[in-house]
C-alpha cells in the first residue's frame, strides 16, 4: 500500500511558573505557512498538507495536571506524516550532521509552540527531538512512515481464515491510538453477539 510521509517530533518539559493553564487549550493546530501554504515553495504544490506546514501542538496537562510534577507541564509538537524521509536516509544517528539536521528541521516545531507559549525557550527543562530515523528505529516503521495512505486502508479486518480478524492502523478508521482502539473493538465485537456484549457490560458495572 502507499505510505504516508514520516514524523518530526518535539517533546518538551516546561517550567509552568506564571502560566495560566485555564487560558490554554489541550490541543492546537498551527499552520506554519497558512492554509494556502507558500505558492513559491515546492513548485507551487504547497498547501495545508505541505511539508512541515500543519503542526500539532498537544498540551495534555490542561486535561490532567498530574501528568507532570507540580509547577511543570509537558508539550508535544509534531508534524504528522509531513516530514520526508529521503533527507534523513542513510544518516548515522550518532553523527554531528544528524544532530544538526534535527536542530534545523525542528525550528518549525519550536515556532509552533512559540505561537502558543511565546517564552517557551526560557521555560525549557528538557527538550527531545525525534526524527523519521527515530520513528523507524523504535516503531519498526519502514522509512519512518506514519502509516498507510487513507485510500489504502482495509475496510474491515475480515479474512478468509476462520476466527482470524485483523486490527490495527491499516484497517479503517486508520492511524492513531483512538482509531486503532476502535478497530480492535470492532474486531472483538465481530466475534460475539449483542447478548454477550450486555453480559460483559454488566460484569464491568458490578
mmCIF file of C-alpha atoms in Angstrom:
data_model
loop_
_atom_site.group_PDB
_atom_site.id
_atom_site.type_symbol
_atom_site.label_atom_id
_atom_site.label_comp_id
_atom_site.label_asym_id
_atom_site.label_seq_id
_atom_site.Cartn_x
_atom_site.Cartn_y
_atom_site.Cartn_z
ATOM 1 C CA UNK A 1 0.000 0.000 0.000
ATOM 2 C CA UNK A 2 1.054 3.594 -0.455
ATOM 3 C CA UNK A 3 2.852 5.030 2.570
ATOM 4 C CA UNK A 4 2.365 8.440 4.101
ATOM 5 C CA UNK A 5 5.345 10.615 4.999
ATOM 6 C CA UNK A 6 7.120 10.445 8.321
ATOM 7 C CA UNK A 7 7.090 12.362 11.594
ATOM 8 C CA UNK A 8 9.137 15.056 13.234
ATOM 9 C CA UNK A 9 8.589 15.346 16.994
ATOM 10 C CA UNK A 10 9.465 17.853 19.683
ATOM 11 C CA UNK A 11 8.879 16.692 23.270
ATOM 12 C CA UNK A 12 9.190 19.367 25.954
ATOM 13 C CA UNK A 13 9.144 19.509 29.731
ATOM 14 C CA UNK A 14 8.497 23.128 30.723
ATOM 15 C CA UNK A 15 8.552 25.266 33.820
ATOM 16 C CA UNK A 16 4.928 26.409 34.111
ATOM 17 C CA UNK A 17 5.527 29.212 36.626
ATOM 18 C CA UNK A 18 3.222 32.118 35.768
ATOM 19 C CA UNK A 19 1.354 30.206 33.056
ATOM 20 C CA UNK A 20 -2.420 30.261 33.381
ATOM 21 C CA UNK A 21 -3.388 26.788 32.207
ATOM 22 C CA UNK A 22 -7.063 27.774 32.229
ATOM 23 C CA UNK A 23 -6.328 30.028 29.255
ATOM 24 C CA UNK A 24 -4.574 27.289 27.287
ATOM 25 C CA UNK A 25 -6.162 24.598 25.154
ATOM 26 C CA UNK A 26 -5.234 20.921 25.254
ATOM 27 C CA UNK A 27 -4.547 20.846 21.525
ATOM 28 C CA UNK A 28 -3.685 23.336 18.800
ATOM 29 C CA UNK A 29 -3.143 23.102 15.068
ATOM 30 C CA UNK A 30 -0.634 25.663 13.822
ATOM 31 C CA UNK A 31 -0.291 26.333 10.093
ATOM 32 C CA UNK A 32 3.299 27.461 9.691
ATOM 33 C CA UNK A 33 2.764 28.889 6.201
ATOM 34 C CA UNK A 34 -1.003 29.384 6.390
ATOM 35 C CA UNK A 35 -3.787 27.239 4.972
ATOM 36 C CA UNK A 36 -2.753 28.017 1.427
ATOM 37 C CA UNK A 37 0.897 27.339 2.091
ATOM 38 C CA UNK A 38 3.619 29.208 0.239
ATOM 39 C CA UNK A 39 2.822 29.398 -3.524
ATOM 40 C CA UNK A 40 6.512 29.891 -4.272
ATOM 41 C CA UNK A 41 7.514 26.709 -2.427
ATOM 42 C CA UNK A 42 7.554 23.112 -3.639
ATOM 43 C CA UNK A 43 6.945 24.050 -7.241
ATOM 44 C CA UNK A 44 3.660 25.709 -6.396
ATOM 45 C CA UNK A 45 2.342 22.499 -4.817
ATOM 46 C CA UNK A 46 2.388 23.685 -1.213
ATOM 47 C CA UNK A 47 -0.794 23.705 0.868
ATOM 48 C CA UNK A 48 -2.231 22.696 4.240
ATOM 49 C CA UNK A 49 -0.654 19.255 3.946
ATOM 50 C CA UNK A 50 2.639 20.559 2.584
ATOM 51 C CA UNK A 51 5.976 19.644 4.090
ATOM 52 C CA UNK A 52 6.014 20.627 7.786
ATOM 53 C CA UNK A 53 3.208 23.145 7.312
ATOM 54 C CA UNK A 54 0.498 21.704 9.566
ATOM 55 C CA UNK A 55 1.926 21.305 13.077
ATOM 56 C CA UNK A 56 0.030 19.818 16.001
ATOM 57 C CA UNK A 57 0.790 21.100 19.500
ATOM 58 C CA UNK A 58 -0.523 18.976 22.361
ATOM 59 C CA UNK A 59 -0.683 20.244 25.942
ATOM 60 C CA UNK A 60 -2.195 17.311 27.881
ATOM 61 C CA UNK A 61 -1.605 18.800 31.336
ATOM 62 C CA UNK A 62 -4.567 21.113 30.672
ATOM 63 C CA UNK A 63 -6.732 17.997 30.964
ATOM 64 C CA UNK A 64 -4.701 16.164 33.617
ATOM 65 C CA UNK A 65 -2.169 18.251 35.591
ATOM 66 C CA UNK A 66 -0.859 15.102 37.306
ATOM 67 C CA UNK A 67 0.883 14.060 34.086
ATOM 68 C CA UNK A 68 3.834 16.251 35.145
ATOM 69 C CA UNK A 69 5.309 17.285 38.517
ATOM 70 C CA UNK A 70 3.710 20.314 40.135
ATOM 71 C CA UNK A 71 4.823 23.552 38.515
ATOM 72 C CA UNK A 72 5.679 21.878 35.193
ATOM 73 C CA UNK A 73 3.871 20.858 32.027
ATOM 74 C CA UNK A 74 4.511 18.579 29.071
ATOM 75 C CA UNK A 75 4.145 19.771 25.479
ATOM 76 C CA UNK A 76 4.402 17.683 22.327
ATOM 77 C CA UNK A 77 4.671 19.336 18.912
ATOM 78 C CA UNK A 78 4.795 17.280 15.744
ATOM 79 C CA UNK A 79 4.329 17.224 12.026
ATOM 80 C CA UNK A 80 2.259 14.107 11.320
ATOM 81 C CA UNK A 81 3.040 12.458 8.020
ATOM 82 C CA UNK A 82 4.522 15.616 6.509
ATOM 83 C CA UNK A 83 8.251 15.103 7.047
ATOM 84 C CA UNK A 84 10.134 13.483 4.131
ATOM 85 C CA UNK A 85 12.346 10.504 4.860
ATOM 86 C CA UNK A 86 14.781 10.928 1.981
ATOM 87 C CA UNK A 87 16.702 13.810 3.580
ATOM 88 C CA UNK A 88 17.426 11.534 6.574
ATOM 89 C CA UNK A 89 18.116 8.301 4.750
ATOM 90 C CA UNK A 90 21.480 6.719 5.495
ATOM 91 C CA UNK A 91 22.406 9.171 8.239
ATOM 92 C CA UNK A 92 24.290 7.982 11.304
ATOM 93 C CA UNK A 93 22.140 8.941 14.282
ATOM 94 C CA UNK A 94 25.309 9.425 16.353
ATOM 95 C CA UNK A 95 26.889 11.863 13.904
ATOM 96 C CA UNK A 96 27.146 15.651 14.327
ATOM 97 C CA UNK A 97 25.429 16.040 10.942
ATOM 98 C CA UNK A 98 22.392 14.152 12.192
ATOM 99 C CA UNK A 99 22.157 16.249 15.336
ATOM 100 C CA UNK A 100 22.487 19.429 13.306
ATOM 101 C CA UNK A 101 19.754 18.361 10.893
ATOM 102 C CA UNK A 102 17.443 17.584 13.815
ATOM 103 C CA UNK A 103 18.025 21.055 15.190
ATOM 104 C CA UNK A 104 17.410 22.696 11.818
ATOM 105 C CA UNK A 105 14.280 20.729 10.986
ATOM 106 C CA UNK A 106 12.806 21.255 14.483
ATOM 107 C CA UNK A 107 12.813 25.039 14.024
ATOM 108 C CA UNK A 108 9.272 24.948 12.653
ATOM 109 C CA UNK A 109 8.116 22.931 15.681
ATOM 110 C CA UNK A 110 9.602 25.472 18.064
ATOM 111 C CA UNK A 111 7.851 28.200 16.099
ATOM 112 C CA UNK A 112 4.525 26.407 16.503
ATOM 113 C CA UNK A 113 4.959 26.101 20.280
ATOM 114 C CA UNK A 114 6.016 29.757 20.487
ATOM 115 C CA UNK A 115 2.707 30.673 18.836
ATOM 116 C CA UNK A 116 1.047 29.236 21.963
ATOM 117 C CA UNK A 117 3.685 29.928 24.645
ATOM 118 C CA UNK A 118 5.870 32.787 23.383
ATOM 119 C CA UNK A 119 8.595 32.388 26.020
ATOM 120 C CA UNK A 120 8.799 28.600 25.714
ATOM 121 C CA UNK A 121 12.574 28.534 25.190
ATOM 122 C CA UNK A 122 13.108 30.251 28.549
ATOM 123 C CA UNK A 123 10.896 27.631 30.219
ATOM 124 C CA UNK A 124 12.643 24.512 28.903
ATOM 125 C CA UNK A 125 13.639 21.887 31.441
ATOM 126 C CA UNK A 126 14.110 19.128 28.865
ATOM 127 C CA UNK A 127 13.701 19.010 25.090
ATOM 128 C CA UNK A 128 13.900 15.925 22.886
ATOM 129 C CA UNK A 129 13.618 15.889 19.100
ATOM 130 C CA UNK A 130 12.510 12.740 17.286
ATOM 131 C CA UNK A 131 13.237 12.281 13.588
ATOM 132 C CA UNK A 132 11.997 9.843 10.942
ATOM 133 C CA UNK A 133 15.004 7.703 11.900
ATOM 134 C CA UNK A 134 13.692 7.688 15.496
ATOM 135 C CA UNK A 135 10.290 6.612 14.189
ATOM 136 C CA UNK A 136 11.837 3.900 12.056
ATOM 137 C CA UNK A 137 14.013 2.578 14.872
ATOM 138 C CA UNK A 138 11.582 2.481 17.781
ATOM 139 C CA UNK A 139 8.324 1.730 15.940
ATOM 140 C CA UNK A 140 9.713 -0.599 13.252
ATOM 141 C CA UNK A 141 8.152 1.584 10.586
ATOM 142 C CA UNK A 142 9.654 1.277 7.093
ATOM 143 C CA UNK A 143 11.202 4.665 6.293
ATOM 144 C CA UNK A 144 9.640 6.018 9.487
ATOM 145 C CA UNK A 145 6.243 6.203 7.797
ATOM 146 C CA UNK A 146 3.176 7.453 9.671
ATOM 147 C CA UNK A 147 1.266 4.546 8.129
ATOM 148 C CA UNK A 148 -0.613 3.584 5.003
ATOM 149 C CA UNK A 149 -2.393 6.212 2.937
ATOM 150 C CA UNK A 150 -6.100 6.669 3.794
ATOM 151 C CA UNK A 151 -7.289 5.296 0.462
ATOM 152 C CA UNK A 152 -5.381 2.056 1.131
ATOM 153 C CA UNK A 153 -6.976 1.196 4.474
ATOM 154 C CA UNK A 154 -8.727 -2.166 4.537
ATOM 155 C CA UNK A 155 -12.444 -1.516 5.014
ATOM 156 C CA UNK A 156 -12.592 -4.049 7.839
ATOM 157 C CA UNK A 157 -10.482 -6.762 9.436
ATOM 158 C CA UNK A 158 -12.224 -9.737 7.852
ATOM 159 C CA UNK A 159 -10.005 -12.535 6.500
ATOM 160 C CA UNK A 160 -10.671 -15.827 4.699
ATOM 161 C CA UNK A 161 -9.372 -17.671 7.787
ATOM 162 C CA UNK A 162 -11.995 -18.686 10.323
ATOM 163 C CA UNK A 163 -11.904 -16.644 13.560
ATOM 164 C CA UNK A 164 -8.968 -14.537 12.346
ATOM 165 C CA UNK A 165 -9.854 -10.834 12.310
ATOM 166 C CA UNK A 166 -7.281 -8.115 11.749
ATOM 167 C CA UNK A 167 -6.970 -4.897 13.720
ATOM 168 C CA UNK A 168 -4.517 -2.020 13.560
ATOM 169 C CA UNK A 169 -3.747 1.191 11.741
ATOM 170 C CA UNK A 170 -4.004 -0.397 8.313
ATOM 171 C CA UNK A 171 -7.688 -1.124 8.996
ATOM 172 C CA UNK A 172 -10.455 1.507 8.859
ATOM 173 C CA UNK A 173 -10.636 4.002 10.607
ATOM 174 C CA UNK A 174 -6.832 4.032 10.343
ATOM 175 C CA UNK A 175 -3.893 5.704 12.041
ATOM 176 C CA UNK A 176 -3.724 6.962 15.633
ATOM 177 C CA UNK A 177 -4.411 5.492 19.062
ATOM 178 C CA UNK A 178 -8.205 6.210 19.092
ATOM 179 C CA UNK A 179 -8.624 4.815 15.573
ATOM 180 C CA UNK A 180 -6.597 1.684 16.334
ATOM 181 C CA UNK A 181 -8.533 1.124 19.563
ATOM 182 C CA UNK A 182 -11.752 1.361 17.564
ATOM 183 C CA UNK A 183 -10.522 -1.182 15.020
ATOM 184 C CA UNK A 184 -9.649 -3.509 17.909
ATOM 185 C CA UNK A 185 -13.102 -3.045 19.424
ATOM 186 C CA UNK A 186 -14.691 -3.719 16.033
ATOM 187 C CA UNK A 187 -12.677 -6.919 15.689
ATOM 188 C CA UNK A 188 -13.745 -8.053 19.160
ATOM 189 C CA UNK A 189 -17.375 -7.130 18.511
ATOM 190 C CA UNK A 190 -17.392 -9.218 15.345
ATOM 191 C CA UNK A 191 -16.736 -12.342 17.424
ATOM 192 C CA UNK A 192 -19.506 -12.007 19.996
ATOM 193 C CA UNK A 193 -23.236 -11.403 19.774
ATOM 194 C CA UNK A 194 -25.108 -8.439 21.335
ATOM 195 C CA UNK A 195 -26.272 -10.543 24.302
ATOM 196 C CA UNK A 196 -22.643 -11.315 25.184
ATOM 197 C CA UNK A 197 -21.886 -7.578 24.917
ATOM 198 C CA UNK A 198 -24.531 -6.845 27.529
ATOM 199 C CA UNK A 199 -23.181 -9.548 29.833
ATOM 200 C CA UNK A 200 -19.705 -8.043 29.647
ATOM 201 C CA UNK A 201 -21.080 -4.585 30.414
ATOM 202 C CA UNK A 202 -22.976 -5.963 33.412
ATOM 203 C CA UNK A 203 -19.768 -7.531 34.733
ATOM 204 C CA UNK A 204 -17.925 -4.211 34.362
ATOM 205 C CA UNK A 205 -20.714 -2.369 36.218
ATOM 206 C CA UNK A 206 -20.645 -4.946 39.005
#
